[in-house]
């Protein structure tokens, strides 16, 4: 990772000039600001994601619904004074070091041979071969480690191509969610790396919008969209041709509806629902599961296509249930957009697959929140009207849970019929069904993760009982908030970076900032 020299007394590479696209901030270097703050460094995090409805069918042009979960990926970035770039991924066993001068030479060659495409992420065709050569990742890494390093270098070169007056830094990435279980760890990783690099380079300004109760900040929508585009391109190095859904949800947060060829649409004013998320500990193979469905479609085209149609109908019904129009305080009028029959809101026209519209929570004052409480009675919180409204909302949430619970059961059975089930997933479903909860696979299936909606006001004693029974079978269990904030900059050092680095992890000059 790199830092723009900015106001610091640093020499540029000979003959180099600082250039940027139209989105470059005119303010001082964001990293210069952060490295002199109380906590030092730059701390960024992005949420994971779950596909609520529509996996596999979305590959064949149907609708999918996905939401952010508060199991986040974190990046810390510190300046490094020794001319080296450090990347530390302790959860993946990766500790890498490169020379800054090699990056600067590559940036000079790129600037001389290739013009910058404004408002577009860096060219994969141009940068990936260079990234492979400079990273050296294929020499001693494979699998997810190799791909994570390659995505990092793609984004690094993209920034260096636009801003070449650079200072080396150390980046450390930590995960609160496992990889290869369909929870968006790759998308969150790419969003975090892209965000920290773009802000470091001044290609996006520092964030200014309060995103949560902790005072963490997020960016304006146009700057978030820049992050999304860069992260989507980087994620395609990990998953092949990415749809853009993961990166969009990890960037903007909330819950989104997606259909190939249409805009990604945010579902606003979500009901207050909780989910339980279970990791089967069976590492799923997305490519194999996609191939399984493809073969079943080839064998029984009319049957499987009808199943895709049913899954699409489930996604559209879920979108209508989850999206609740905002009401004015006096109870008159709908101030929010509505989900039309195509499930994509009022902007359902044909758009490019990676386009995006309003995939972020509604802003109230200066705070961005993904779920808003609306008292349609118009009274104060303690008034009779408010009590009636709160009671009514409670009843609506119970009804919402009932409908979504049934849709999960139907969707999961269709996924099993497509051939992507697994005995461990069946065990999770059987266990939760005894409590009246009907989960479904999220992601490719064949293992991976399972989620379910929780009935409102479920007693904690019952939740503890469910948790204990699932863990007794060796599963991991979480109850993360659904539809929370997207990518944010933390104003204090995240807890994951409070723990001292173990002796097995690399020690760098950046440690003096801790």
Short mmCIF file of C-alpha atoms in Angstrom, two decimals:
data_model
loop_
_atom_site.label_atom_id
_atom_site.label_comp_id
_atom_site.label_asym_id
_atom_site.label_seq_id
_atom_site.Cartn_x
_atom_site.Cartn_y
_atom_site.Cartn_z
CA UNK A 1 0.00 0.00 0.00
CA UNK A 2 1.12 3.55 -0.55
CA UNK A 3 0.76 7.06 0.74
CA UNK A 4 0.82 10.24 -1.25
CA UNK A 5 3.67 12.51 -0.33
CA UNK A 6 1.33 15.49 -0.14
CA UNK A 7 2.70 18.19 2.18
CA UNK A 8 5.49 15.94 3.43
CA UNK A 9 9.04 16.72 2.30
CA UNK A 10 9.50 13.74 -0.01
CA UNK A 11 11.23 13.52 -3.35
CA UNK A 12 9.17 12.30 -6.28
CA UNK A 13 10.59 9.71 -8.68
CA UNK A 14 12.70 11.41 -11.26
CA UNK A 15 10.57 12.93 -13.97
CA UNK A 16 7.28 11.80 -12.40
CA UNK A 17 4.26 13.99 -11.93
CA UNK A 18 1.18 13.55 -9.75
CA UNK A 19 -1.96 12.97 -11.76
CA UNK A 20 -5.50 12.05 -10.86
CA UNK A 21 -8.92 11.68 -12.32
CA UNK A 22 -11.81 14.05 -11.92
CA UNK A 23 -12.66 12.64 -8.52
CA UNK A 24 -9.41 13.68 -6.82
CA UNK A 25 -9.85 15.73 -3.69
CA UNK A 26 -8.11 19.07 -3.49
CA UNK A 27 -7.58 18.69 0.25
CA UNK A 28 -4.38 17.65 1.96
CA UNK A 29 -3.37 14.02 1.86
CA UNK A 30 -5.92 11.99 3.87
CA UNK A 31 -3.16 9.70 5.09
CA UNK A 32 -1.14 12.66 6.33
CA UNK A 33 -4.21 13.66 8.34
CA UNK A 34 -4.76 10.16 9.74
CA UNK A 35 -1.18 9.35 10.67
CA UNK A 36 -1.08 12.44 12.88
CA UNK A 37 -4.40 11.73 14.62
CA UNK A 38 -4.79 10.34 18.11
CA UNK A 39 -4.93 6.72 17.04
CA UNK A 40 -2.50 7.07 14.14
CA UNK A 41 -2.94 5.26 10.86
CA UNK A 42 -6.00 4.69 8.75
CA UNK A 43 -8.60 2.12 9.84
CA UNK A 44 -11.26 0.97 7.39
CA UNK A 45 -13.80 -1.86 7.59
CA UNK A 46 -16.50 -3.34 5.36
CA UNK A 47 -19.29 -5.80 6.17
CA UNK A 48 -19.79 -9.33 4.93
CA UNK A 49 -22.88 -10.28 2.97
CA UNK A 50 -25.40 -13.05 2.69
CA UNK A 51 -27.62 -13.91 -0.26
CA UNK A 52 -31.10 -14.03 1.20
CA UNK A 53 -32.87 -15.39 -1.87
CA UNK A 54 -32.14 -16.23 -5.49
CA UNK A 55 -28.70 -17.88 -5.63
CA UNK A 56 -28.06 -20.04 -8.71
CA UNK A 57 -31.22 -18.72 -10.40
CA UNK A 58 -29.50 -15.33 -10.66
CA UNK A 59 -26.86 -16.95 -12.89
CA UNK A 60 -29.67 -17.54 -15.39
CA UNK A 61 -31.08 -14.04 -15.33
CA UNK A 62 -33.39 -14.18 -12.31
CA UNK A 63 -33.55 -11.85 -9.29
CA UNK A 64 -31.46 -12.24 -6.14
CA UNK A 65 -31.72 -10.45 -2.78
CA UNK A 66 -28.59 -9.89 -0.66
CA UNK A 67 -27.87 -8.01 2.57
CA UNK A 68 -24.89 -6.83 4.58
CA UNK A 69 -24.02 -8.54 7.87
CA UNK A 70 -21.99 -7.03 10.66
CA UNK A 71 -19.16 -9.58 10.44
CA UNK A 72 -16.59 -7.20 9.11
CA UNK A 73 -13.20 -7.18 7.41
CA UNK A 74 -10.72 -4.60 8.72
CA UNK A 75 -7.69 -2.86 7.26
CA UNK A 76 -5.10 -0.83 9.17
CA UNK A 77 -2.61 1.26 7.22
CA UNK A 78 0.53 2.93 8.55
CA UNK A 79 3.35 4.77 6.84
CA UNK A 80 6.63 2.92 6.38
CA UNK A 81 9.88 4.89 6.25
CA UNK A 82 12.14 2.15 4.84
CA UNK A 83 11.02 2.17 1.20
CA UNK A 84 9.16 -1.11 1.50
CA UNK A 85 5.51 -2.03 1.03
CA UNK A 86 4.14 -4.52 3.57
CA UNK A 87 1.02 -6.66 3.30
CA UNK A 88 0.05 -8.71 6.33
CA UNK A 89 -2.89 -11.15 6.23
CA UNK A 90 -2.34 -13.06 9.50
CA UNK A 91 -5.66 -14.91 9.22
CA UNK A 92 -4.52 -16.34 5.87
CA UNK A 93 -0.89 -16.88 6.84
CA UNK A 94 0.40 -14.23 4.44
CA UNK A 95 3.31 -11.88 5.22
CA UNK A 96 4.75 -10.16 2.14
CA UNK A 97 7.21 -7.35 1.49
CA UNK A 98 8.07 -5.53 -1.73
CA UNK A 99 10.26 -2.59 -2.72
CA UNK A 100 8.50 0.70 -3.40
CA UNK A 101 10.96 1.54 -6.19
CA UNK A 102 9.68 -1.41 -8.26
CA UNK A 103 6.12 -0.10 -8.01
CA UNK A 104 7.22 3.42 -9.01
CA UNK A 105 9.08 2.12 -12.06
CA UNK A 106 6.00 0.20 -13.15
CA UNK A 107 3.85 3.29 -12.61
CA UNK A 108 6.17 5.36 -14.81
CA UNK A 109 5.93 2.78 -17.61
CA UNK A 110 2.14 2.66 -17.31
CA UNK A 111 1.90 6.46 -17.47
CA UNK A 112 4.07 6.56 -20.56
CA UNK A 113 2.20 3.83 -22.43
CA UNK A 114 -1.42 3.97 -21.28
CA UNK A 115 -3.68 7.00 -20.76
CA UNK A 116 -5.88 7.02 -17.70
CA UNK A 117 -9.55 6.24 -18.35
CA UNK A 118 -11.54 8.75 -16.33
CA UNK A 119 -14.34 7.43 -14.12
CA UNK A 120 -13.34 3.82 -14.82
CA UNK A 121 -11.51 1.28 -12.67
CA UNK A 122 -8.04 0.26 -13.87
CA UNK A 123 -7.87 -2.07 -16.86
CA UNK A 124 -7.61 -5.69 -15.77
CA UNK A 125 -6.12 -6.65 -19.13
CA UNK A 126 -3.26 -4.17 -18.73
CA UNK A 127 -2.55 -4.34 -15.01
CA UNK A 128 -2.98 -8.01 -14.09
CA UNK A 129 0.10 -9.30 -16.00
CA UNK A 130 2.20 -6.59 -14.34
CA UNK A 131 0.67 -7.36 -10.95
CA UNK A 132 1.51 -11.05 -11.32
CA UNK A 133 5.12 -10.25 -12.13
CA UNK A 134 5.71 -7.67 -9.38
CA UNK A 135 3.86 -9.48 -6.59
CA UNK A 136 5.63 -12.77 -7.13
CA UNK A 137 2.64 -14.36 -5.44
CA UNK A 138 2.55 -17.39 -7.68
CA UNK A 139 6.03 -18.38 -6.57
CA UNK A 140 5.11 -19.40 -3.01
CA UNK A 141 1.35 -18.91 -2.65
CA UNK A 142 -1.67 -20.60 -4.11
CA UNK A 143 -5.40 -20.58 -3.74
CA UNK A 144 -7.04 -17.81 -1.75
CA UNK A 145 -3.69 -16.39 -0.57
CA UNK A 146 -2.42 -15.96 -4.11
CA UNK A 147 -5.65 -14.34 -5.26
CA UNK A 148 -5.73 -11.94 -2.29
CA UNK A 149 -2.18 -10.78 -3.09
CA UNK A 150 -3.02 -10.41 -6.78
CA UNK A 151 -6.12 -8.30 -6.03
CA UNK A 152 -4.04 -6.12 -3.69
CA UNK A 153 -1.43 -5.51 -6.39
CA UNK A 154 -4.02 -4.78 -9.05
CA UNK A 155 -5.48 -2.02 -6.88
CA UNK A 156 -2.00 -0.83 -5.86
CA UNK A 157 -0.92 -0.45 -9.48
CA UNK A 158 -4.18 1.28 -10.36
CA UNK A 159 -3.58 3.93 -7.72
CA UNK A 160 0.12 4.27 -8.60
CA UNK A 161 -0.80 4.82 -12.25
CA UNK A 162 -2.85 7.84 -11.20
CA UNK A 163 -0.70 9.10 -8.30
CA UNK A 164 3.02 8.38 -8.41
CA UNK A 165 4.45 10.68 -5.72
CA UNK A 166 4.22 7.90 -3.16
CA UNK A 167 5.45 6.78 0.23
CA UNK A 168 5.47 3.10 1.22
CA UNK A 169 3.27 1.82 4.01
CA UNK A 170 2.28 -1.33 5.84
CA UNK A 171 -1.24 -2.72 5.50
CA UNK A 172 -2.69 -5.34 7.83
CA UNK A 173 -6.01 -7.05 7.06
CA UNK A 174 -8.05 -8.93 9.66
CA UNK A 175 -11.27 -10.90 9.17
CA UNK A 176 -14.18 -11.51 11.52
CA UNK A 177 -15.74 -13.93 9.06
CA UNK A 178 -14.33 -17.11 7.53
CA UNK A 179 -13.42 -17.40 3.87
CA UNK A 180 -14.87 -19.82 1.32
CA UNK A 181 -18.25 -20.12 3.07
CA UNK A 182 -20.26 -17.66 0.94
CA UNK A 183 -20.24 -14.71 3.36
CA UNK A 184 -18.62 -12.13 1.10
CA UNK A 185 -15.12 -12.14 2.57
CA UNK A 186 -13.59 -11.56 -0.87
CA UNK A 187 -15.89 -8.65 -1.64
CA UNK A 188 -15.27 -7.07 1.77
CA UNK A 189 -11.51 -7.51 1.37
CA UNK A 190 -11.49 -5.79 -2.03
CA UNK A 191 -13.71 -2.97 -0.75
CA UNK A 192 -11.40 -2.34 2.22
CA UNK A 193 -8.22 -2.38 0.13
CA UNK A 194 -9.76 -0.18 -2.58
CA UNK A 195 -11.10 2.32 -0.04
CA UNK A 196 -7.87 2.69 1.91
CA UNK A 197 -5.80 3.08 -1.26
CA UNK A 198 -8.16 5.52 -2.95
CA UNK A 199 -8.38 7.72 0.13
CA UNK A 200 -4.65 7.46 0.75
CA UNK A 201 -4.01 8.68 -2.79
CA UNK A 202 -6.55 11.49 -2.58
CA UNK A 203 -8.62 9.91 -5.33
CA UNK A 204 -11.56 10.13 -2.94
CA UNK A 205 -11.77 12.67 -0.10
CA UNK A 206 -11.94 11.78 3.60
CA UNK A 207 -15.40 10.58 4.71
CA UNK A 208 -17.77 13.08 6.29
CA UNK A 209 -21.07 11.26 6.94
CA UNK A 210 -21.75 9.64 10.31
CA UNK A 211 -22.56 6.00 9.61
CA UNK A 212 -23.35 4.52 13.03
CA UNK A 213 -23.72 5.17 16.73
CA UNK A 214 -19.98 4.82 17.26
CA UNK A 215 -19.34 7.89 15.12
CA UNK A 216 -17.60 6.02 12.32
CA UNK A 217 -17.71 7.85 9.01
CA UNK A 218 -18.64 6.92 5.46
CA UNK A 219 -18.43 8.68 2.12
CA UNK A 220 -20.80 10.50 -0.18
CA UNK A 221 -22.64 8.31 -2.66
CA UNK A 222 -20.58 9.28 -5.70
CA UNK A 223 -17.36 8.43 -3.86
CA UNK A 224 -18.83 5.14 -2.65
CA UNK A 225 -19.63 4.32 -6.24
CA UNK A 226 -15.97 4.81 -7.18
CA UNK A 227 -15.04 2.36 -4.42
CA UNK A 228 -17.64 -0.10 -5.70
CA UNK A 229 -16.32 -0.03 -9.25
CA UNK A 230 -12.70 -0.60 -8.23
CA UNK A 231 -13.63 -3.34 -5.76
CA UNK A 232 -15.84 -5.13 -8.32
CA UNK A 233 -12.96 -5.25 -10.79
CA UNK A 234 -10.57 -6.55 -8.10
CA UNK A 235 -13.06 -9.19 -6.96
CA UNK A 236 -13.32 -10.52 -10.50
CA UNK A 237 -9.70 -11.68 -10.07
CA UNK A 238 -10.84 -13.87 -7.18
CA UNK A 239 -14.20 -15.18 -8.43
CA UNK A 240 -13.93 -14.81 -12.18
CA UNK A 241 -16.52 -12.51 -13.77
CA UNK A 242 -18.11 -10.90 -10.70
CA UNK A 243 -21.74 -9.72 -10.87
CA UNK A 244 -20.91 -6.70 -8.71
CA UNK A 245 -23.50 -7.61 -6.07
CA UNK A 246 -21.00 -8.54 -3.36
CA UNK A 247 -18.90 -5.42 -3.80
CA UNK A 248 -22.00 -3.21 -3.92
CA UNK A 249 -23.48 -4.62 -0.71
CA UNK A 250 -20.10 -4.50 1.07
CA UNK A 251 -19.62 -0.88 -0.05
CA UNK A 252 -23.07 0.59 0.56
CA UNK A 253 -24.47 -1.79 3.19
CA UNK A 254 -28.19 -2.39 3.54
CA UNK A 255 -30.19 -4.97 1.58
CA UNK A 256 -30.24 -5.01 -2.21
CA UNK A 257 -32.13 -6.53 -5.11
CA UNK A 258 -30.18 -7.54 -8.17
CA UNK A 259 -31.10 -8.88 -11.59
CA UNK A 260 -28.56 -9.30 -14.40
CA UNK A 261 -28.89 -6.49 -16.89
CA UNK A 262 -30.66 -4.24 -14.37
CA UNK A 263 -29.50 -1.81 -11.76
CA UNK A 264 -28.71 -2.96 -8.27
CA UNK A 265 -31.51 -1.54 -6.12
CA UNK A 266 -31.52 -0.79 -2.41
CA UNK A 267 -34.56 -1.90 -0.40
CA UNK A 268 -35.23 0.92 2.03
CA UNK A 269 -36.80 1.19 5.48
CA UNK A 270 -36.26 -2.47 6.32
CA UNK A 271 -38.31 -4.12 9.05
CA UNK A 272 -36.45 -4.75 12.30
CA UNK A 273 -35.48 -8.39 11.74
CA UNK A 274 -32.70 -10.50 13.18
CA UNK A 275 -30.95 -13.44 11.58
CA UNK A 276 -29.03 -16.46 12.78
CA UNK A 277 -26.07 -17.50 10.67
CA UNK A 278 -24.51 -20.96 10.85
CA UNK A 279 -21.22 -22.08 9.29
CA UNK A 280 -21.42 -25.78 8.42
CA UNK A 281 -17.59 -25.96 8.41
CA UNK A 282 -17.85 -27.64 5.01
CA UNK A 283 -15.82 -25.58 2.55
CA UNK A 284 -17.94 -25.17 -0.54
CA UNK A 285 -16.69 -25.14 -4.12
CA UNK A 286 -18.67 -22.53 -6.03
CA UNK A 287 -17.49 -23.63 -9.46
CA UNK A 288 -18.47 -27.25 -8.79
CA UNK A 289 -21.93 -26.29 -7.51
CA UNK A 290 -22.55 -24.02 -10.51
CA UNK A 291 -21.54 -26.87 -12.80
CA UNK A 292 -23.88 -29.26 -10.97
CA UNK A 293 -26.83 -26.95 -11.59
CA UNK A 294 -25.79 -26.45 -15.21
CA UNK A 295 -25.74 -30.19 -15.81
CA UNK A 296 -29.14 -30.63 -14.18
CA UNK A 297 -30.54 -27.86 -16.38
CA UNK A 298 -29.14 -29.58 -19.46
CA UNK A 299 -30.68 -32.91 -18.39
CA UNK A 300 -34.11 -31.53 -17.41
CA UNK A 301 -34.39 -28.10 -19.08
CA UNK A 302 -38.12 -27.50 -18.62
CA UNK A 303 -38.18 -28.74 -15.03
CA UNK A 304 -35.12 -26.77 -13.88
CA UNK A 305 -36.16 -23.62 -15.74
CA UNK A 306 -39.50 -23.76 -13.93
CA UNK A 307 -37.60 -24.06 -10.65
CA UNK A 308 -35.63 -20.96 -11.57
CA UNK A 309 -38.94 -19.21 -12.19
CA UNK A 310 -40.17 -20.22 -8.74
CA UNK A 311 -36.97 -18.96 -7.11
CA UNK A 312 -37.36 -15.69 -9.00
CA UNK A 313 -40.92 -15.34 -7.69
CA UNK A 314 -39.64 -15.95 -4.16
CA UNK A 315 -37.06 -13.16 -4.54
CA UNK A 316 -39.65 -10.74 -5.88
CA UNK A 317 -42.07 -11.52 -3.04
CA UNK A 318 -39.25 -11.09 -0.51
CA UNK A 319 -38.37 -7.71 -2.00
CA UNK A 320 -41.96 -6.54 -1.57
CA UNK A 321 -42.01 -7.78 2.03
CA UNK A 322 -38.67 -6.24 2.99
CA UNK A 323 -39.15 -2.88 1.29
CA UNK A 324 -41.49 -0.65 3.34
CA UNK A 325 -42.43 2.81 2.03
CA UNK A 326 -41.50 5.65 4.34
CA UNK A 327 -44.46 7.59 5.75
CA UNK A 328 -44.50 11.21 6.74
CA UNK A 329 -44.96 11.96 10.43
CA UNK A 330 -48.57 12.99 9.93
CA UNK A 331 -49.25 9.67 8.28
CA UNK A 332 -49.92 11.21 4.89
CA UNK A 333 -48.17 10.10 1.80
CA UNK A 334 -45.44 7.77 0.76
CA UNK A 335 -42.07 9.48 0.68
CA UNK A 336 -40.11 6.45 -0.38
CA UNK A 337 -39.85 4.62 -3.66
CA UNK A 338 -41.95 1.48 -4.09
CA UNK A 339 -40.95 -1.90 -5.38
CA UNK A 340 -42.70 -2.53 -8.66
CA UNK A 341 -43.67 -5.93 -9.95
CA UNK A 342 -40.20 -6.54 -11.30
CA UNK A 343 -38.88 -6.18 -7.74
CA UNK A 344 -36.36 -3.53 -8.71
CA UNK A 345 -38.15 -0.35 -7.74
CA UNK A 346 -38.94 2.50 -10.09
CA UNK A 347 -35.65 2.15 -11.95
CA UNK A 348 -36.18 -1.29 -13.45
CA UNK A 349 -35.12 -0.46 -16.99
CA UNK A 350 -32.38 -2.40 -18.72
CA UNK A 351 -29.01 -1.30 -17.39
CA UNK A 352 -25.51 -2.66 -17.53
CA UNK A 353 -24.96 -5.47 -15.07
CA UNK A 354 -22.65 -3.53 -12.78
CA UNK A 355 -24.63 -0.29 -12.73
CA UNK A 356 -26.00 0.92 -9.43
CA UNK A 357 -28.74 3.12 -8.10
CA UNK A 358 -29.25 4.33 -4.55
CA UNK A 359 -27.81 1.23 -2.91
CA UNK A 360 -27.42 2.92 0.44
CA UNK A 361 -29.56 3.44 3.50
CA UNK A 362 -31.77 6.47 3.83
CA UNK A 363 -30.04 9.39 5.53
CA UNK A 364 -31.68 10.91 8.60
CA UNK A 365 -30.04 14.22 9.57
CA UNK A 366 -26.29 13.48 9.37
CA UNK A 367 -26.58 9.83 10.33
CA UNK A 368 -26.91 7.09 7.73
CA UNK A 369 -28.95 4.11 8.90
CA UNK A 370 -30.16 1.03 7.09
CA UNK A 371 -33.34 0.56 9.09
CA UNK A 372 -35.62 3.40 10.15
CA UNK A 373 -38.44 3.31 12.69
CA UNK A 374 -41.54 5.12 11.45
CA UNK A 375 -44.33 6.09 13.86
CA UNK A 376 -47.30 6.49 11.58
CA UNK A 377 -49.49 7.73 14.42
CA UNK A 378 -47.59 11.00 14.47
CA UNK A 379 -47.42 11.29 18.28
CA UNK A 380 -44.40 11.53 20.55
CA UNK A 381 -42.68 8.36 21.67
CA UNK A 382 -44.64 8.14 24.92
CA UNK A 383 -47.98 9.21 23.50
CA UNK A 384 -50.94 6.89 23.03
CA UNK A 385 -50.56 7.14 19.27
CA UNK A 386 -46.94 6.02 19.55
CA UNK A 387 -47.85 3.07 21.76
CA UNK A 388 -50.52 1.96 19.28
CA UNK A 389 -48.08 2.43 16.42
CA UNK A 390 -45.36 0.45 18.20
CA UNK A 391 -47.81 -2.37 18.89
CA UNK A 392 -48.90 -2.37 15.28
CA UNK A 393 -45.28 -2.46 14.10
CA UNK A 394 -44.59 -5.42 16.41
CA UNK A 395 -47.49 -7.30 14.85
CA UNK A 396 -46.27 -6.42 11.36
CA UNK A 397 -42.78 -7.74 12.19
CA UNK A 398 -44.24 -11.05 13.38
CA UNK A 399 -46.23 -11.34 10.14
CA UNK A 400 -43.14 -10.40 8.13
CA UNK A 401 -41.11 -13.09 9.88
CA UNK A 402 -43.79 -15.69 9.17
CA UNK A 403 -43.78 -14.93 5.46
CA UNK A 404 -40.00 -14.79 5.14
CA UNK A 405 -39.65 -17.98 7.18
CA UNK A 406 -41.92 -19.81 4.71
CA UNK A 407 -40.07 -18.36 1.71
CA UNK A 408 -36.77 -19.58 3.16
CA UNK A 409 -38.14 -23.10 3.54
CA UNK A 410 -39.43 -23.18 -0.05
CA UNK A 411 -36.26 -21.66 -1.50
CA UNK A 412 -34.04 -24.11 0.39
CA UNK A 413 -36.02 -27.11 -0.87
CA UNK A 414 -35.63 -25.84 -4.42
CA UNK A 415 -31.86 -25.51 -3.91
CA UNK A 416 -31.75 -29.10 -2.66
CA UNK A 417 -33.68 -30.16 -5.75
CA UNK A 418 -31.06 -28.39 -7.88
CA UNK A 419 -28.46 -30.70 -6.37
CA UNK A 420 -26.50 -28.28 -4.14
CA UNK A 421 -27.47 -29.66 -0.73
CA UNK A 422 -25.22 -31.35 1.83
CA UNK A 423 -25.85 -33.66 4.83
CA UNK A 424 -24.39 -31.08 7.23
CA UNK A 425 -26.80 -28.47 5.89
CA UNK A 426 -29.65 -30.93 6.34
CA UNK A 427 -28.63 -31.38 9.98
CA UNK A 428 -28.70 -27.62 10.57
CA UNK A 429 -32.13 -27.36 8.95
CA UNK A 430 -33.53 -30.23 10.99
CA UNK A 431 -32.16 -28.76 14.22
CA UNK A 432 -33.64 -25.30 13.63
CA UNK A 433 -36.95 -26.67 12.34
CA UNK A 434 -37.64 -28.09 15.83
CA UNK A 435 -37.78 -24.46 17.00
CA UNK A 436 -40.09 -23.34 14.20
CA UNK A 437 -37.21 -21.75 12.28
CA UNK A 438 -36.70 -22.67 8.62
CA UNK A 439 -33.23 -21.80 7.33
CA UNK A 440 -31.84 -21.87 3.83
CA UNK A 441 -28.42 -22.14 2.28
CA UNK A 442 -26.78 -18.87 1.38
CA UNK A 443 -24.38 -18.82 -1.52
CA UNK A 444 -23.39 -21.71 -3.74
CA UNK A 445 -24.43 -24.48 -1.36
CA UNK A 446 -22.71 -27.84 -1.10
CA UNK A 447 -21.79 -26.85 2.45
CA UNK A 448 -20.84 -23.30 3.34
CA UNK A 449 -23.27 -21.27 5.41
CA UNK A 450 -26.95 -21.37 6.30
CA UNK A 451 -29.06 -18.48 7.56
CA UNK A 452 -32.54 -18.02 8.99
CA UNK A 453 -34.70 -15.15 10.14
CA UNK A 454 -35.45 -15.07 13.87
CA UNK A 455 -38.93 -14.44 15.20
CA UNK A 456 -39.19 -11.01 16.86
CA UNK A 457 -38.82 -11.00 20.65
CA UNK A 458 -37.42 -14.52 20.78
CA UNK A 459 -36.29 -14.99 24.44
CA UNK A 460 -32.54 -14.97 24.99
CA UNK A 461 -32.79 -18.27 26.87
CA UNK A 462 -34.21 -19.89 23.75
CA UNK A 463 -31.54 -18.31 21.56
CA UNK A 464 -28.87 -19.66 23.93
CA UNK A 465 -30.44 -23.11 23.71
CA UNK A 466 -30.41 -23.01 19.91
CA UNK A 467 -26.83 -21.73 19.89
CA UNK A 468 -25.68 -24.47 22.23
CA UNK A 469 -27.31 -27.26 20.26
CA UNK A 470 -25.80 -26.08 16.97
CA UNK A 471 -22.34 -25.70 18.50
CA UNK A 472 -22.60 -29.19 19.98
CA UNK A 473 -22.60 -30.47 16.39
CA UNK A 474 -19.40 -28.53 15.67
CA UNK A 475 -20.97 -25.60 13.80
CA UNK A 476 -20.06 -21.93 14.14
CA UNK A 477 -22.99 -19.66 15.02
CA UNK A 478 -23.51 -15.90 14.81
CA UNK A 479 -26.46 -13.57 15.25
CA UNK A 480 -25.25 -10.55 13.27
CA UNK A 481 -27.33 -7.46 12.51
CA UNK A 482 -28.71 -7.51 8.96
CA UNK A 483 -28.54 -4.56 6.60
CA UNK A 484 -26.15 -2.38 8.59
CA UNK A 485 -23.61 0.19 7.39
CA UNK A 486 -21.29 -0.47 4.48
CA UNK A 487 -17.65 0.57 4.33
CA UNK A 488 -16.59 3.01 7.07
CA UNK A 489 -13.50 4.72 8.42
CA UNK A 490 -13.09 4.08 12.15
CA UNK A 491 -12.38 7.01 14.42
CA UNK A 492 -10.75 4.75 17.02
CA UNK A 493 -8.54 1.71 16.64
CA UNK A 494 -10.72 -1.41 16.06
CA UNK A 495 -10.48 -4.14 18.67
CA UNK A 496 -8.81 -6.59 16.27
CA UNK A 497 -5.79 -4.30 16.10
CA UNK A 498 -5.52 -3.88 19.88
CA UNK A 499 -4.01 -7.36 20.22
CA UNK A 500 -0.20 -7.35 19.95
CA UNK A 501 1.21 -9.00 16.85
CA UNK A 502 2.49 -12.48 17.66
CA UNK A 503 6.11 -13.42 17.15
CA UNK A 504 5.16 -15.50 14.11
CA UNK A 505 3.89 -12.40 12.34
CA UNK A 506 6.23 -9.95 10.67
CA UNK A 507 7.46 -6.93 12.56
CA UNK A 508 7.83 -3.71 10.58
CA UNK A 509 8.74 -0.10 11.24
CA UNK A 510 5.01 0.64 11.20
CA UNK A 511 4.73 -0.84 14.70
CA UNK A 512 5.99 2.38 16.20
CA UNK A 513 2.61 3.96 15.40
CA UNK A 514 0.72 1.58 17.70
#
